[in-house]
């Protein structure tokens, strides 16, 4: 459970993106994996995540990265995600993870916008985190009658916090999670009524969300940033600019000046392709394929799929406080499949 404690600590300190802190926690996770007895055979997502770290290593050795220091950091980051997925605890650890997520959801509801969203400074990072855990609670509420009340209560708390962040993508994806789980689980009439109640709670908590639909530029600068990122991919489709170097490479392709630093593409898929080339994008696609393989037997992994979809319009993989939980939950899903 030490791995869960590390991930929880990084979530609580997610507003402090210090490189030394990430390196320290990465060393702790890698050491935990190294000392874990009877590790399972490396599965598909472990190999895919490790493959991205390998691509970054090749970029450093071949001298194709434009900034070696940032690419060194990416090697450590992706290797850490692979280690967290590989050394993930058994499925019973979901109870502890869900309890932590519920505590974070309470913090999100308590802290007013726009200053802080619980421990998060980004409403989208907050919603990405919450969307990982909502399907776990909701799935239990639909399929486990003995714990229905508690599970649906946790589900209502998590989806209410998601809507309260004011993230439009988060609200849309949360709604899709509800619909998706209903289709996958096919609950009774009582379950359908419970689902309606959970969604009603989400709507009541969505006051901040309604205000955001009045914005004159709903997508902000994202389309322009994405267009520039596409030009980056076109120029170096195979080698990329180096994992972790988007902030350094982007200014040469910028078509506007906001007066602020553009450090993310607001699309992890596009950014990873620009930084790591087509092979990195293919490795990321393998992670998606691994998630899809778990979905039928373990519908609660819908949160993992939604996390990857959210990465099309934001950057949940840029923060260890969210990405670590994705890796751990994916590892739990695959380890439980091998145990079965």
XYZ file of C-alpha atoms in Angstrom:
340
model
C 0.000 0.000 0.000
C 3.092 2.206 0.047
C 2.477 2.886 -3.640
C -0.993 4.271 -2.888
C 0.474 6.515 -0.189
C 3.003 7.959 -2.646
C 0.307 8.625 -5.245
C -1.943 10.232 -2.621
C 0.880 12.484 -1.429
C 1.605 13.629 -4.991
C -2.075 14.391 -5.545
C -2.202 16.509 -2.403
C 0.934 18.360 -3.545
C -0.069 18.559 -7.213
C -0.034 22.365 -7.119
C 3.715 22.227 -6.444
C 5.253 20.893 -9.699
C 8.824 20.900 -8.414
C 11.219 18.670 -10.361
C 13.065 17.580 -7.220
C 9.830 16.358 -5.632
C 8.887 14.353 -8.704
C 12.367 12.837 -8.806
C 12.213 11.884 -5.129
C 8.818 10.217 -5.439
C 9.845 8.538 -8.688
C 12.878 7.059 -6.947
C 10.603 5.786 -4.164
C 8.231 4.124 -6.662
C 11.043 2.549 -8.671
C 12.590 1.257 -5.452
C 9.216 -0.110 -4.336
C 8.872 -2.002 -7.613
C 12.437 -3.301 -7.346
C 11.851 -4.613 -3.817
C 8.404 -6.084 -4.478
C 8.433 -9.851 -4.280
C 6.754 -11.982 -6.922
C 6.039 -9.262 -9.412
C 3.712 -10.497 -12.154
C 5.007 -10.921 -15.667
C 5.157 -7.488 -17.373
C 1.810 -7.021 -19.066
C 0.796 -5.057 -22.146
C 0.376 -1.595 -20.551
C 3.612 -1.959 -18.570
C 5.495 -2.674 -21.790
C 3.795 0.226 -23.573
C 4.595 2.756 -20.829
C 8.148 1.458 -20.575
C 8.360 1.753 -24.361
C 7.750 5.506 -24.154
C 10.563 5.782 -21.599
C 12.767 3.764 -23.969
C 11.986 6.144 -26.842
C 13.071 9.070 -24.659
C 16.285 7.216 -23.815
C 17.023 6.696 -27.515
C 16.403 10.405 -28.146
C 19.003 11.317 -25.533
C 21.569 8.795 -26.766
C 21.031 9.695 -30.425
C 21.092 13.432 -29.712
C 17.726 14.066 -31.400
C 16.166 15.866 -28.428
C 16.417 19.631 -28.426
C 16.768 19.776 -24.634
C 18.389 16.797 -22.950
C 17.508 17.871 -19.389
C 13.752 17.790 -20.007
C 14.005 14.493 -21.851
C 15.921 12.986 -18.932
C 12.964 14.005 -16.775
C 10.559 12.289 -19.183
C 12.566 9.060 -19.021
C 12.087 9.067 -15.265
C 8.401 10.020 -15.514
C 7.347 7.305 -17.964
C 9.531 4.681 -16.274
C 7.795 5.573 -13.019
C 4.359 5.097 -14.568
C 5.462 1.714 -15.918
C 6.781 0.705 -12.482
C 3.581 1.866 -10.749
C 1.485 -0.170 -13.195
C 3.714 -3.226 -12.776
C 3.826 -3.125 -8.956
C 0.150 -2.197 -8.509
C -1.518 -3.758 -5.436
C -4.346 -6.330 -5.600
C -7.926 -5.331 -6.313
C -8.859 -4.995 -2.642
C -6.722 -1.830 -2.634
C -9.523 -0.159 -4.590
C -11.301 0.382 -1.261
C -8.463 2.572 0.029
C -8.088 4.358 -3.279
C -11.821 5.084 -3.375
C -11.761 6.399 0.189
C -8.961 8.804 -0.736
C -10.832 9.936 -3.839
C -13.912 10.633 -1.721
C -11.839 12.789 0.630
C -10.485 14.728 -2.350
C -14.041 15.155 -3.664
C -15.074 16.713 -0.343
C -12.113 19.089 -0.582
C -13.151 20.032 -4.128
C -16.673 20.858 -2.946
C -15.402 22.866 0.023
C -12.889 25.075 -1.794
C -14.567 27.840 -3.828
C -13.676 28.516 -7.441
C -11.640 30.029 -9.046
C -8.817 30.018 -6.478
C -8.422 26.305 -5.754
C -10.323 23.173 -6.675
C -9.408 21.083 -3.666
C -5.658 20.438 -3.970
C -5.770 21.259 -7.708
C -5.094 24.546 -9.450
C -6.584 23.272 -12.708
C -10.291 22.442 -12.904
C -9.500 19.951 -15.662
C -6.895 18.080 -13.612
C -9.454 17.893 -10.805
C -12.125 16.448 -13.084
C -9.657 13.964 -14.635
C -8.836 12.639 -11.181
C -12.475 12.354 -10.114
C -13.541 10.684 -13.365
C -11.052 7.897 -12.730
C -12.830 6.906 -9.519
C -16.497 7.643 -10.157
C -17.041 4.444 -12.227
C -15.609 2.316 -9.406
C -18.218 3.540 -6.932
C -21.061 3.678 -9.454
C -20.345 0.181 -10.772
C -20.432 -1.196 -7.223
C -23.697 0.581 -6.572
C -25.255 -0.989 -9.646
C -23.915 -4.529 -9.155
C -23.451 -5.081 -5.398
C -26.808 -4.859 -3.553
C -25.198 -5.305 -0.118
C -23.211 -2.088 -0.467
C -25.586 -0.206 -2.767
C -26.352 2.713 -0.472
C -22.742 3.439 0.445
C -21.460 2.967 -3.099
C -24.121 5.152 -4.690
C -23.496 7.780 -2.028
C -19.805 7.815 -2.931
C -20.695 7.910 -6.612
C -22.980 10.921 -6.045
C -20.212 12.669 -4.105
C -17.630 12.065 -6.849
C -19.859 13.125 -9.749
C -21.093 16.181 -7.837
C -17.485 17.242 -7.277
C -16.767 16.662 -10.967
C -19.564 19.009 -12.016
C -18.575 21.490 -9.308
C -15.106 21.897 -10.841
C -16.711 23.757 -13.735
C -14.932 21.593 -16.314
C -17.149 21.313 -19.370
C -15.273 18.294 -20.721
C -15.395 16.752 -17.253
C -19.167 17.165 -17.049
C -19.685 15.734 -20.528
C -17.414 12.766 -19.830
C -19.026 12.181 -16.437
C -22.412 11.990 -18.137
C -20.968 9.512 -20.634
C -19.628 7.426 -17.752
C -23.125 7.170 -16.282
C -24.633 6.172 -19.617
C -21.770 3.797 -20.415
C -22.026 1.949 -17.121
C -25.782 1.608 -17.491
C -25.240 0.011 -20.905
C -22.467 -2.263 -19.658
C -24.192 -3.350 -16.432
C -27.849 -3.301 -17.532
C -29.196 -2.741 -14.019
C -32.716 -3.304 -12.735
C -35.361 -0.588 -12.591
C -34.157 0.261 -9.094
C -30.656 0.695 -10.468
C -31.946 3.016 -13.194
C -33.720 5.135 -10.588
C -30.520 5.265 -8.541
C -28.602 6.370 -11.626
C -31.134 9.142 -12.197
C -30.656 10.263 -8.602
C -26.872 10.331 -9.002
C -27.168 12.430 -12.163
C -29.606 14.808 -10.433
C -27.047 15.387 -7.688
C -24.461 16.197 -10.354
C -26.755 18.756 -11.987
C -27.427 20.452 -8.660
C -23.679 20.825 -8.099
C -23.033 22.299 -11.543
C -23.485 25.981 -10.803
C -19.908 26.859 -11.753
C -20.347 24.872 -14.938
C -23.301 26.954 -16.150
C -21.273 30.144 -15.919
C -18.622 28.721 -18.245
C -21.093 28.175 -21.077
C -21.508 31.956 -21.252
C -17.861 32.481 -22.240
C -17.422 34.165 -25.632
C -14.405 32.001 -26.521
C -15.292 28.564 -25.113
C -12.139 26.880 -26.402
C -9.750 29.748 -25.711
C -6.416 29.423 -27.479
C -6.560 25.631 -27.738
C -7.384 25.381 -31.467
C -4.447 27.645 -32.358
C -2.075 25.735 -30.057
C -3.232 22.436 -31.532
C -2.687 23.735 -35.082
C 0.869 24.728 -34.164
C 1.419 21.310 -32.586
C 0.266 19.688 -35.835
C 2.937 21.685 -37.683
C 5.513 20.420 -35.206
C 4.454 16.829 -35.913
C 4.653 17.470 -39.658
C 8.226 18.728 -39.401
C 9.586 15.880 -37.259
C 7.135 12.969 -37.501
C 9.630 10.201 -36.721
C 12.228 11.600 -34.317
C 10.078 14.186 -32.552
C 11.576 17.088 -30.685
C 12.334 15.101 -27.540
C 10.027 13.874 -24.786
C 9.299 16.695 -22.361
C 10.487 19.486 -24.680
C 7.158 20.928 -25.869
C 7.600 24.176 -23.951
C 11.010 24.714 -25.563
C 10.002 23.716 -29.096
C 6.603 25.400 -29.300
C 7.633 29.119 -29.546
C 9.132 28.573 -33.013
C 5.705 27.426 -34.216
C 3.493 29.830 -32.259
C 1.074 31.911 -34.323
C 0.052 34.271 -31.520
C 1.450 35.736 -28.316
C -0.626 35.635 -25.138
C 2.133 37.047 -22.975
C 2.131 33.729 -21.103
C 4.221 30.590 -21.404
C 2.507 27.829 -23.390
C 3.852 24.750 -21.646
C 1.263 22.196 -22.807
C -0.602 21.489 -26.028
C -3.843 20.836 -24.094
C -3.893 17.528 -25.968
C -1.620 14.848 -24.533
C -1.969 12.693 -27.637
C -0.792 15.454 -29.973
C 1.909 16.630 -27.580
C 3.320 13.137 -27.130
C 3.438 12.704 -30.898
C 5.219 16.032 -31.364
C 7.739 15.197 -28.652
C 8.270 11.478 -29.270
C 7.255 10.950 -32.863
C 4.938 8.365 -34.320
C 6.416 5.507 -32.276
C 5.509 7.258 -29.023
C 1.972 7.773 -30.309
C 1.763 4.076 -31.194
C 2.922 3.116 -27.695
C 0.218 5.350 -26.245
C -2.308 3.655 -28.533
C -1.250 0.306 -27.061
C -2.194 1.664 -23.639
C -5.619 2.530 -25.061
C -5.948 -0.985 -26.487
C -5.028 -2.430 -23.080
C -7.774 -0.392 -21.416
C -10.329 -1.544 -23.964
C -9.396 -5.169 -23.222
C -10.370 -4.760 -19.571
C -13.664 -2.995 -20.167
C -16.003 -5.919 -20.722
C -14.935 -7.961 -17.704
C -14.323 -4.961 -15.429
C -16.687 -2.117 -16.361
C -15.229 0.110 -13.622
C -12.206 0.614 -15.894
C -14.408 2.926 -17.947
C -12.744 5.668 -15.899
C -9.403 4.746 -17.477
C -10.885 5.039 -20.960
C -12.434 8.404 -20.119
C -9.074 9.577 -18.744
C -7.488 8.822 -22.127
C -10.336 10.575 -23.942
C -9.969 13.606 -21.686
C -6.311 13.666 -22.740
C -7.536 14.702 -26.207
C -8.594 18.106 -24.863
C -6.339 18.565 -21.825
C -3.170 17.318 -20.139
C -3.950 14.809 -17.367
C -0.697 12.952 -18.104
C 1.378 16.054 -17.435
C 0.801 15.803 -13.690
C 2.132 12.899 -11.632
C -0.701 13.483 -9.145
C -3.219 12.304 -11.745
C -1.146 10.107 -14.088
C 0.098 7.897 -11.240
C -3.460 6.939 -10.324
C -4.168 6.023 -13.942
C -1.126 3.726 -13.975
C -1.985 2.144 -10.614
C -5.636 1.491 -11.484
C -4.615 0.042 -14.847
C -2.151 -2.228 -13.070
C -4.824 -3.338 -10.596
C -7.164 -4.193 -13.471
C -4.556 -6.243 -15.306
C -3.224 -7.946 -12.178
C -6.725 -9.025 -11.209
C -7.223 -10.447 -14.710
C -4.072 -12.553 -14.349
C -5.117 -13.715 -10.874
C -8.480 -14.841 -12.215
